[in-house]
Amino acid sequence: MPKQKAPRKQLKSYKLKHINKTIQDGDAVLMRSSEPGKPSYVARVEAIETDARGSHAKVRVRWYYRPEESIGGRRQFHGAKEVFLSDHFDFQSADTIEGKCKVHSFSSYTKLDSVGNDDFFCRFEYNSATGAFDPDRVAVFCKCEMPYNPDDLMVQCEECSEWFHPSCIGTTIEEAKKLDNFYCEECSPQQQNLHNSNSTSKNRDAKSLARLE
């Protein structure tokens, strides 16, 4: 009669001796890439289990994809530290975990005073089979109507509160940093003299939405 495998133990946390860190369900971790020279994979720990003796730990992870790993590839508005929470789950040896990291919400990431090597942000969930995103629409800004990239400097109009890329308003990043006040073309004093206030009023809260494909 074949010998039955001993049941594995489910754990809420586990001490990784090789990095002297304790992981638990919900932690974001960096996992060793199978391809030399490539950056570590980013994943979220969904479950931890060991054998009956408490060794040979495995983690069930949900992978974060980098933009270049998605079907559509990296686009102009994707941040350097942006990742997508995918529907791709996997079991991996806990020994492949290289460290812990932090995956922030988009809003929290934009408020960081400084971004460390282990800081990432996520604003989309990603279907790895179809390439679809959730949400599938995102607010756009500036004359170029691009979604916001937190790595790019933008300047805000004092009147309408819309944001603009320096290059889209004919200036440089260095010059934009020196601006004390900025008015876009539609809100500049010269334009206000040409149009009455009713014809140039804007809905301050409404934003155009771009569909992600």
XYZ file of C-alpha atoms in Angstrom:
213
model
C 0.000 0.000 0.000
C 1.505 3.375 -0.971
C 2.578 5.611 1.853
C 0.273 8.571 2.305
C 1.729 12.037 2.332
C 1.635 13.782 5.680
C -0.790 16.703 5.726
C 0.791 20.127 5.420
C 0.303 22.779 8.073
C -1.267 26.127 7.274
C 0.489 29.055 8.940
C -0.431 32.697 9.446
C 3.221 33.767 9.585
C 6.656 32.274 8.978
C 10.199 33.342 9.796
C 12.507 33.359 6.776
C 15.919 32.654 8.224
C 17.835 33.431 5.031
C 16.687 37.080 5.111
C 15.810 37.326 8.824
C 12.269 38.506 8.040
C 8.835 37.260 9.082
C 6.163 37.038 6.397
C 2.427 36.715 6.815
C -0.701 36.549 4.689
C -1.170 39.739 2.692
C 2.495 40.767 2.641
C 4.029 41.974 -0.602
C 7.323 40.240 -1.334
C 10.143 40.237 -3.864
C 10.821 36.827 -5.372
C 13.936 35.695 -7.169
C 13.639 35.768 -10.925
C 14.249 32.559 -12.837
C 16.130 34.551 -15.470
C 19.532 36.007 -14.508
C 19.769 39.768 -14.833
C 16.026 40.357 -14.594
C 14.482 42.273 -11.665
C 12.820 40.392 -8.833
C 9.208 39.403 -9.281
C 6.619 41.143 -7.083
C 3.913 39.031 -5.443
C 1.372 39.067 -2.641
C 1.403 36.229 -0.119
C -2.001 34.522 -0.030
C -1.160 31.502 2.131
C 1.805 29.847 3.875
C 2.240 26.140 4.501
C 4.951 23.782 5.764
C 5.353 20.064 6.196
C 4.398 18.407 9.481
C 7.841 19.224 10.941
C 7.508 22.907 10.179
C 10.068 22.952 7.367
C 10.014 23.081 3.550
C 7.764 26.117 3.583
C 5.784 27.038 0.500
C 3.821 30.174 -0.212
C 0.764 30.576 -2.366
C 1.242 33.902 -4.131
C -0.734 36.186 -6.359
C 1.573 37.770 -8.888
C 1.888 41.441 -9.656
C 2.764 42.074 -13.301
C 4.993 44.909 -14.434
C 3.654 46.857 -17.441
C 6.219 45.289 -19.784
C 4.947 41.838 -18.740
C 1.372 42.647 -19.791
C -0.088 41.948 -23.226
C -0.189 45.639 -24.189
C 3.304 46.352 -22.860
C 4.575 49.479 -21.144
C 2.872 52.729 -22.124
C 3.813 56.355 -21.661
C 1.667 56.899 -18.575
C 2.918 53.859 -16.676
C 5.119 54.768 -13.727
C 8.540 53.201 -13.240
C 7.312 51.526 -10.024
C 3.852 50.577 -11.293
C 2.580 46.998 -11.029
C -0.772 45.342 -11.802
C -2.442 42.860 -9.447
C -3.066 39.852 -11.681
C -5.345 36.819 -11.510
C -2.270 34.563 -11.744
C -1.750 32.427 -8.613
C 1.131 30.074 -7.948
C 2.898 27.975 -5.283
C 6.548 28.795 -4.729
C 9.235 27.771 -2.267
C 9.612 30.319 0.507
C 13.367 30.144 -0.136
C 12.860 32.127 -3.364
C 11.669 35.184 -1.406
C 14.410 37.818 -1.478
C 12.740 40.397 0.728
C 9.593 42.256 1.623
C 8.299 45.286 -0.248
C 5.377 47.699 -0.105
C 2.743 47.997 -2.822
C 0.899 51.256 -2.198
C -2.415 52.428 -3.526
C -2.031 54.999 -6.281
C -3.211 57.793 -3.978
C -0.825 56.820 -1.168
C 2.119 56.500 -3.542
C 1.671 60.027 -4.894
C 1.864 61.374 -1.327
C 5.177 59.715 -0.429
C 7.935 62.150 0.504
C 10.473 59.827 -1.094
C 10.243 56.569 -3.038
C 12.502 53.721 -1.950
C 13.718 50.730 -3.911
C 11.055 48.565 -2.284
C 8.129 50.932 -2.941
C 5.658 50.110 -5.720
C 2.110 51.174 -6.546
C -0.931 49.495 -8.048
C -4.027 51.121 -9.587
C -5.272 48.291 -11.826
C -6.147 44.630 -11.575
C -5.074 42.664 -14.627
C -6.500 39.602 -16.380
C -3.456 37.685 -17.585
C -5.426 35.686 -20.170
C -7.280 38.516 -21.903
C -5.102 41.530 -21.097
C -8.130 43.359 -19.667
C -7.787 45.892 -16.841
C -10.090 46.718 -13.958
C -10.997 49.540 -13.912
C -10.887 49.717 -17.710
C -11.062 53.527 -17.796
C -8.859 56.125 -16.179
C -8.966 59.914 -15.870
C -6.839 61.884 -18.311
C -5.128 65.238 -17.917
C -3.425 67.959 -19.914
C -3.936 68.892 -23.556
C -2.459 65.554 -24.565
C -5.226 63.739 -22.655
C -2.922 61.196 -21.055
C -3.504 59.392 -17.750
C -1.369 60.617 -14.866
C 2.163 59.278 -14.527
C 3.425 60.076 -11.005
C 7.019 60.147 -12.272
C 6.295 63.153 -14.513
C 6.309 66.739 -13.302
C 3.067 68.601 -14.027
C 1.982 72.189 -13.350
C -1.487 73.220 -12.236
C -3.514 76.121 -13.605
C -4.401 78.607 -10.861
C -7.839 79.181 -12.395
C -9.258 75.859 -13.606
C -7.041 73.526 -11.502
C -6.227 71.382 -14.544
C -2.754 69.818 -14.724
C -0.345 70.154 -17.664
C 2.978 68.658 -18.756
C 5.669 71.323 -19.238
C 6.367 70.137 -22.775
C 2.675 70.490 -23.660
C 2.657 74.173 -22.670
C 5.900 75.007 -24.457
C 8.277 75.081 -21.514
C 10.934 72.899 -19.913
C 10.899 71.025 -16.624
C 13.549 73.395 -15.239
C 11.493 76.445 -16.200
C 8.285 74.894 -14.851
C 9.891 74.369 -11.442
C 10.529 78.112 -11.208
C 6.909 79.129 -11.893
C 5.191 80.922 -9.025
C 1.842 81.068 -10.830
C 0.557 79.424 -13.973
C -2.546 80.028 -16.091
C -3.375 77.789 -19.026
C -4.245 79.209 -22.438
C -7.978 79.233 -21.761
C -7.644 80.837 -18.339
C -4.885 83.377 -19.025
C -5.809 87.063 -18.498
C -5.510 87.640 -22.239
C -8.046 84.928 -22.973
C -10.370 86.156 -20.231
C -10.539 89.522 -22.000
C -11.671 87.813 -25.187
C -14.404 85.635 -23.654
C -17.039 86.261 -21.048
C -16.895 84.208 -17.851
C -19.888 82.067 -18.794
C -18.427 80.874 -22.064
C -15.102 79.916 -20.492
C -16.365 78.286 -17.298
C -15.390 74.660 -16.740
C -16.621 71.795 -14.661
C -13.789 71.543 -12.129
C -14.638 68.000 -11.050
C -15.329 66.288 -14.355
C -12.467 64.518 -16.080
C -12.366 62.802 -19.429
C -11.880 59.069 -19.219
C -9.586 57.044 -21.454
C -10.406 53.416 -22.130
C -7.567 50.985 -21.482
C -7.093 48.356 -24.155
